[in-house]
Amino acid sequence: KEPSAKDFYEEVPLDIKLRGPYGQIVTFLANISKLPRIINVRDVEIGAPTFTDGVPILEFKGTLVVYRYKETL
């Protein structure tokens, strides 16, 4: 997806697809929230679990939207 220009900043969307146990997906998203930039998660889809060795595995799809200051040259 292409960046979207706003007044003084840009939104940069990044499509992501994760596969893993619930705890690992939550940990990933928690770590994203600790980054120094503002990042939103949009268009979240979580598929029904499949089981690997008795462990439920989820498929997570979504879009991370990173905001950056638009520099004028």
mmCIF file of C-alpha atoms in Angstrom:
data_model
loop_
_atom_site.group_PDB
_atom_site.id
_atom_site.type_symbol
_atom_site.label_atom_id
_atom_site.label_comp_id
_atom_site.label_asym_id
_atom_site.label_seq_id
_atom_site.Cartn_x
_atom_site.Cartn_y
_atom_site.Cartn_z
ATOM 1 C CA LYS A 1 0.000 0.000 0.000
ATOM 2 C CA GLU A 2 1.128 3.528 -0.727
ATOM 3 C CA PRO A 3 1.685 6.267 1.907
ATOM 4 C CA SER A 4 -1.185 8.679 2.362
ATOM 5 C CA ALA A 5 -0.257 12.372 2.724
ATOM 6 C CA LYS A 6 -2.057 14.516 5.298
ATOM 7 C CA ASP A 7 -1.491 18.143 6.357
ATOM 8 C CA PHE A 8 1.866 17.758 8.082
ATOM 9 C CA TYR A 9 2.338 13.991 8.276
ATOM 10 C CA GLU A 10 2.051 10.799 6.239
ATOM 11 C CA GLU A 11 0.344 7.528 7.035
ATOM 12 C CA VAL A 12 2.392 4.550 5.893
ATOM 13 C CA PRO A 13 0.329 1.323 5.862
ATOM 14 C CA LEU A 14 2.077 -2.048 6.185
ATOM 15 C CA ASP A 15 0.097 -5.247 5.673
ATOM 16 C CA ILE A 16 1.115 -8.003 8.070
ATOM 17 C CA LYS A 17 0.289 -11.674 8.422
ATOM 18 C CA LEU A 18 1.222 -13.564 11.585
ATOM 19 C CA ARG A 19 0.803 -17.189 12.513
ATOM 20 C CA GLY A 20 1.346 -18.522 16.015
ATOM 21 C CA PRO A 21 -0.074 -19.128 19.453
ATOM 22 C CA TYR A 22 -2.255 -16.409 20.975
ATOM 23 C CA GLY A 23 0.427 -15.423 23.495
ATOM 24 C CA GLN A 24 3.059 -14.801 20.832
ATOM 25 C CA ILE A 25 0.709 -12.660 18.739
ATOM 26 C CA VAL A 26 -0.219 -10.588 21.800
ATOM 27 C CA THR A 27 3.472 -10.212 22.696
ATOM 28 C CA PHE A 28 4.266 -8.998 19.168
ATOM 29 C CA LEU A 29 1.489 -6.393 19.306
ATOM 30 C CA ALA A 30 2.544 -5.316 22.816
ATOM 31 C CA ASN A 31 6.115 -4.805 21.574
ATOM 32 C CA ILE A 32 4.823 -2.739 18.633
ATOM 33 C CA SER A 33 3.001 -0.491 21.115
ATOM 34 C CA LYS A 34 6.305 0.231 22.907
ATOM 35 C CA LEU A 35 8.056 1.614 19.812
ATOM 36 C CA PRO A 36 8.827 5.350 19.819
ATOM 37 C CA ARG A 37 6.528 6.024 16.819
ATOM 38 C CA ILE A 38 2.758 6.055 16.812
ATOM 39 C CA ILE A 39 1.580 2.849 15.152
ATOM 40 C CA ASN A 40 -2.056 1.829 14.838
ATOM 41 C CA VAL A 41 -3.398 -1.605 13.968
ATOM 42 C CA ARG A 42 -6.314 -1.641 11.508
ATOM 43 C CA ASP A 43 -8.392 -4.141 9.541
ATOM 44 C CA VAL A 44 -7.701 -6.992 11.950
ATOM 45 C CA GLU A 45 -8.760 -10.511 10.973
ATOM 46 C CA ILE A 46 -8.153 -13.520 13.213
ATOM 47 C CA GLY A 47 -8.820 -16.928 11.732
ATOM 48 C CA ALA A 48 -10.173 -19.982 13.509
ATOM 49 C CA PRO A 49 -7.429 -21.867 15.329
ATOM 50 C CA THR A 50 -5.724 -24.921 13.928
ATOM 51 C CA PHE A 51 -3.935 -27.282 16.281
ATOM 52 C CA THR A 52 -0.288 -28.300 16.093
ATOM 53 C CA ASP A 53 0.762 -30.834 18.726
ATOM 54 C CA GLY A 54 -2.328 -29.845 20.723
ATOM 55 C CA VAL A 55 -1.424 -26.125 20.679
ATOM 56 C CA PRO A 56 -3.974 -23.768 19.093
ATOM 57 C CA ILE A 57 -2.341 -21.738 16.311
ATOM 58 C CA LEU A 58 -4.019 -18.552 15.079
ATOM 59 C CA GLU A 59 -3.614 -16.688 11.811
ATOM 60 C CA PHE A 60 -3.648 -12.919 12.261
ATOM 61 C CA LYS A 61 -3.930 -10.490 9.360
ATOM 62 C CA GLY A 62 -3.992 -6.736 9.655
ATOM 63 C CA THR A 63 -2.502 -3.428 8.663
ATOM 64 C CA LEU A 64 0.019 -1.501 10.738
ATOM 65 C CA VAL A 65 -0.253 2.218 10.081
ATOM 66 C CA VAL A 66 2.938 4.127 10.871
ATOM 67 C CA TYR A 67 2.810 7.911 11.128
ATOM 68 C CA ARG A 68 5.734 10.055 10.071
ATOM 69 C CA TYR A 69 6.363 13.764 9.884
ATOM 70 C CA LYS A 70 6.170 15.115 6.331
ATOM 71 C CA GLU A 71 9.311 17.130 5.724
ATOM 72 C CA THR A 72 9.116 19.998 3.280
ATOM 73 C CA LEU A 73 12.147 20.679 1.141
#
